[in-house]
Amino acid sequence: MFTAKHFWKDFDWPLLASALLLSVLSLAEIYSATMAQPSENFFLRQLAWVTVGVVFLFVVAAMDYHLISEHIPWIYVLALGALLYTLASGHRVSGSKSWVALGRIQFQPSELIKTVVVVALARYLSELRASRYMTFKQIAKACVISLVPMGLVALQPDLGTALTYLPAIALGLFIRGIRPVALISLLLGFVLVLPVTWLVLKPYQKERIMTFLDPDRDPLGKGYQVAQSKIAIGSGGLLGKGLFRGSQNQLGFLPTRHTDFIFSVIGEELGFVGVIASLGLLTFIIFRSIYNAQTARDNLGLFIAMGIVGTFFFHLIVNVGMVIGFLPTTGIPLPFLSYGGSSVLAAFIALGLVMSVRRCRYVN
């Protein structure tokens, strides 16, 4: 039986502390990155979203994830409806019709719906009858759960966010078990589809890939952002130039520095120490979530926690790889660090689910 005493006893305080430390670091660097734009109130907006996110974390953590799973079919249908509504009536920002307005508040449904897909996929995989390997039919059904919302997000078009729907299905299939021939078939299909995707990419998306393959192709145009990002991180040295003192940041040489390139600002102002601290906290969140998945009471909890782990890990690898020039530029935020209400709220809700899995591990 659930009691307040049991909730506080089983609550994962180290996990919350890590997320809050990252949020404090994020707020400091967002303030630094947007000091020249005080009228936009980026700092106060982010602070408000972090506060709302923490509230949602406690609410979700207090719930039994089995209850959420019971209602996930209807939530999933509503999520698809929200994506269709966004396609029809959403607001276009930076070329993508990804935003919906609720009064004066704008949010990105695709960020929040990732967690819905994780739970829906976890429920399906956990309910499959016991066997070592999944059948092709079962794999196809699992893929549909992820690929339908992913396709709707890609149509916005928001390819970066659409790609973040892949880690949960990839990790889920791996954990559940697929035959080597099925794995080879999926990989082969992915390779064969890649040339086709080039035909549907927007011109700016193609240019990003070409610039990644040839960084000197347009150093003052498409390649400018990554070039300035490398300069910012490299100039930080061991201890950085100091908070609010980063030249690339303060002089405005680094575009979108408070959102996708917040990691560059950390590297410049806080140096190698700040980079290691932020990456260390994110790594702790990932490994702590893996531990909670391992101690889950059932496969549903395991798949939920690991789906969230896969999503966090993908965000981390792609965003950091992007800002140091190892991957093409995409609009994928760094969890708990990048500016953005939708991504911050989604990250805290996801962490709340991991805590729910932990809290319910000893419930009979």
mmCIF file of N, CA and C in Angstrom, residues 29 61 68 88 111 139 155 173 226 242 260 262 293 310 345 361:
data_model
loop_
_atom_site.group_PDB
_atom_site.id
_atom_site.type_symbol
_atom_site.label_atom_id
_atom_site.label_comp_id
_atom_site.label_asym_id
_atom_site.label_seq_id
_atom_site.Cartn_x
_atom_site.Cartn_y
_atom_site.Cartn_z
ATOM 1 N N GLU A 29 24.312 29.595 -17.452
ATOM 2 C CA GLU A 29 24.861 29.781 -18.791
ATOM 3 C C GLU A 29 23.839 30.397 -19.753
ATOM 4 N N ALA A 61 6.450 10.588 -10.415
ATOM 5 C CA ALA A 61 7.148 9.651 -9.539
ATOM 6 C C ALA A 61 6.212 9.059 -8.490
ATOM 7 N N ILE A 68 -0.202 4.180 -15.424
ATOM 8 C CA ILE A 68 0.046 4.942 -16.649
ATOM 9 C C ILE A 68 -0.015 4.004 -17.854
ATOM 10 N N ALA A 88 -1.413 20.501 -39.017
ATOM 11 C CA ALA A 88 -2.457 21.305 -39.669
ATOM 12 C C ALA A 88 -2.437 22.758 -39.225
ATOM 13 N N GLU A 111 8.227 16.802 -28.435
ATOM 14 C CA GLU A 111 9.161 16.532 -27.348
ATOM 15 C C GLU A 111 8.487 15.722 -26.238
ATOM 16 N N ILE A 139 8.068 -7.748 -34.405
ATOM 17 C CA ILE A 139 9.005 -6.650 -34.655
ATOM 18 C C ILE A 139 8.323 -5.544 -35.450
ATOM 19 N N LEU A 155 7.332 14.927 -40.937
ATOM 20 C CA LEU A 155 6.564 15.695 -41.910
ATOM 21 C C LEU A 155 6.449 17.171 -41.533
ATOM 22 N N LEU A 173 14.061 -3.496 -28.854
ATOM 23 C CA LEU A 173 14.186 -4.725 -29.642
ATOM 24 C C LEU A 173 15.425 -5.507 -29.228
ATOM 25 N N VAL A 226 29.427 25.766 -36.507
ATOM 26 C CA VAL A 226 30.282 24.725 -35.937
ATOM 27 C C VAL A 226 31.707 25.242 -35.763
ATOM 28 N N GLY A 242 35.793 32.123 -17.456
ATOM 29 C CA GLY A 242 34.999 32.659 -16.358
ATOM 30 C C GLY A 242 33.557 32.897 -16.783
ATOM 31 N N ASP A 260 20.742 24.930 -28.830
ATOM 32 C CA ASP A 260 21.464 23.736 -29.279
ATOM 33 C C ASP A 260 22.950 23.768 -28.944
ATOM 34 N N ILE A 262 24.516 25.222 -26.237
ATOM 35 C CA ILE A 262 24.801 25.603 -24.856
ATOM 36 C C ILE A 262 26.077 24.934 -24.340
ATOM 37 N N ALA A 293 16.524 0.403 -13.818
ATOM 38 C CA ALA A 293 15.932 -0.549 -14.761
ATOM 39 C C ALA A 293 16.269 -1.984 -14.355
ATOM 40 N N GLY A 310 17.869 5.190 -23.386
ATOM 41 C CA GLY A 310 18.251 5.292 -24.791
ATOM 42 C C GLY A 310 18.022 6.687 -25.341
ATOM 43 N N LEU A 345 10.640 20.138 -19.767
ATOM 44 C CA LEU A 345 9.495 19.456 -19.161
ATOM 45 C C LEU A 345 9.507 17.975 -19.497
ATOM 46 N N ARG A 361 9.426 -0.944 -7.078
ATOM 47 C CA ARG A 361 10.146 -2.203 -7.244
ATOM 48 C C ARG A 361 9.851 -3.215 -6.139
#
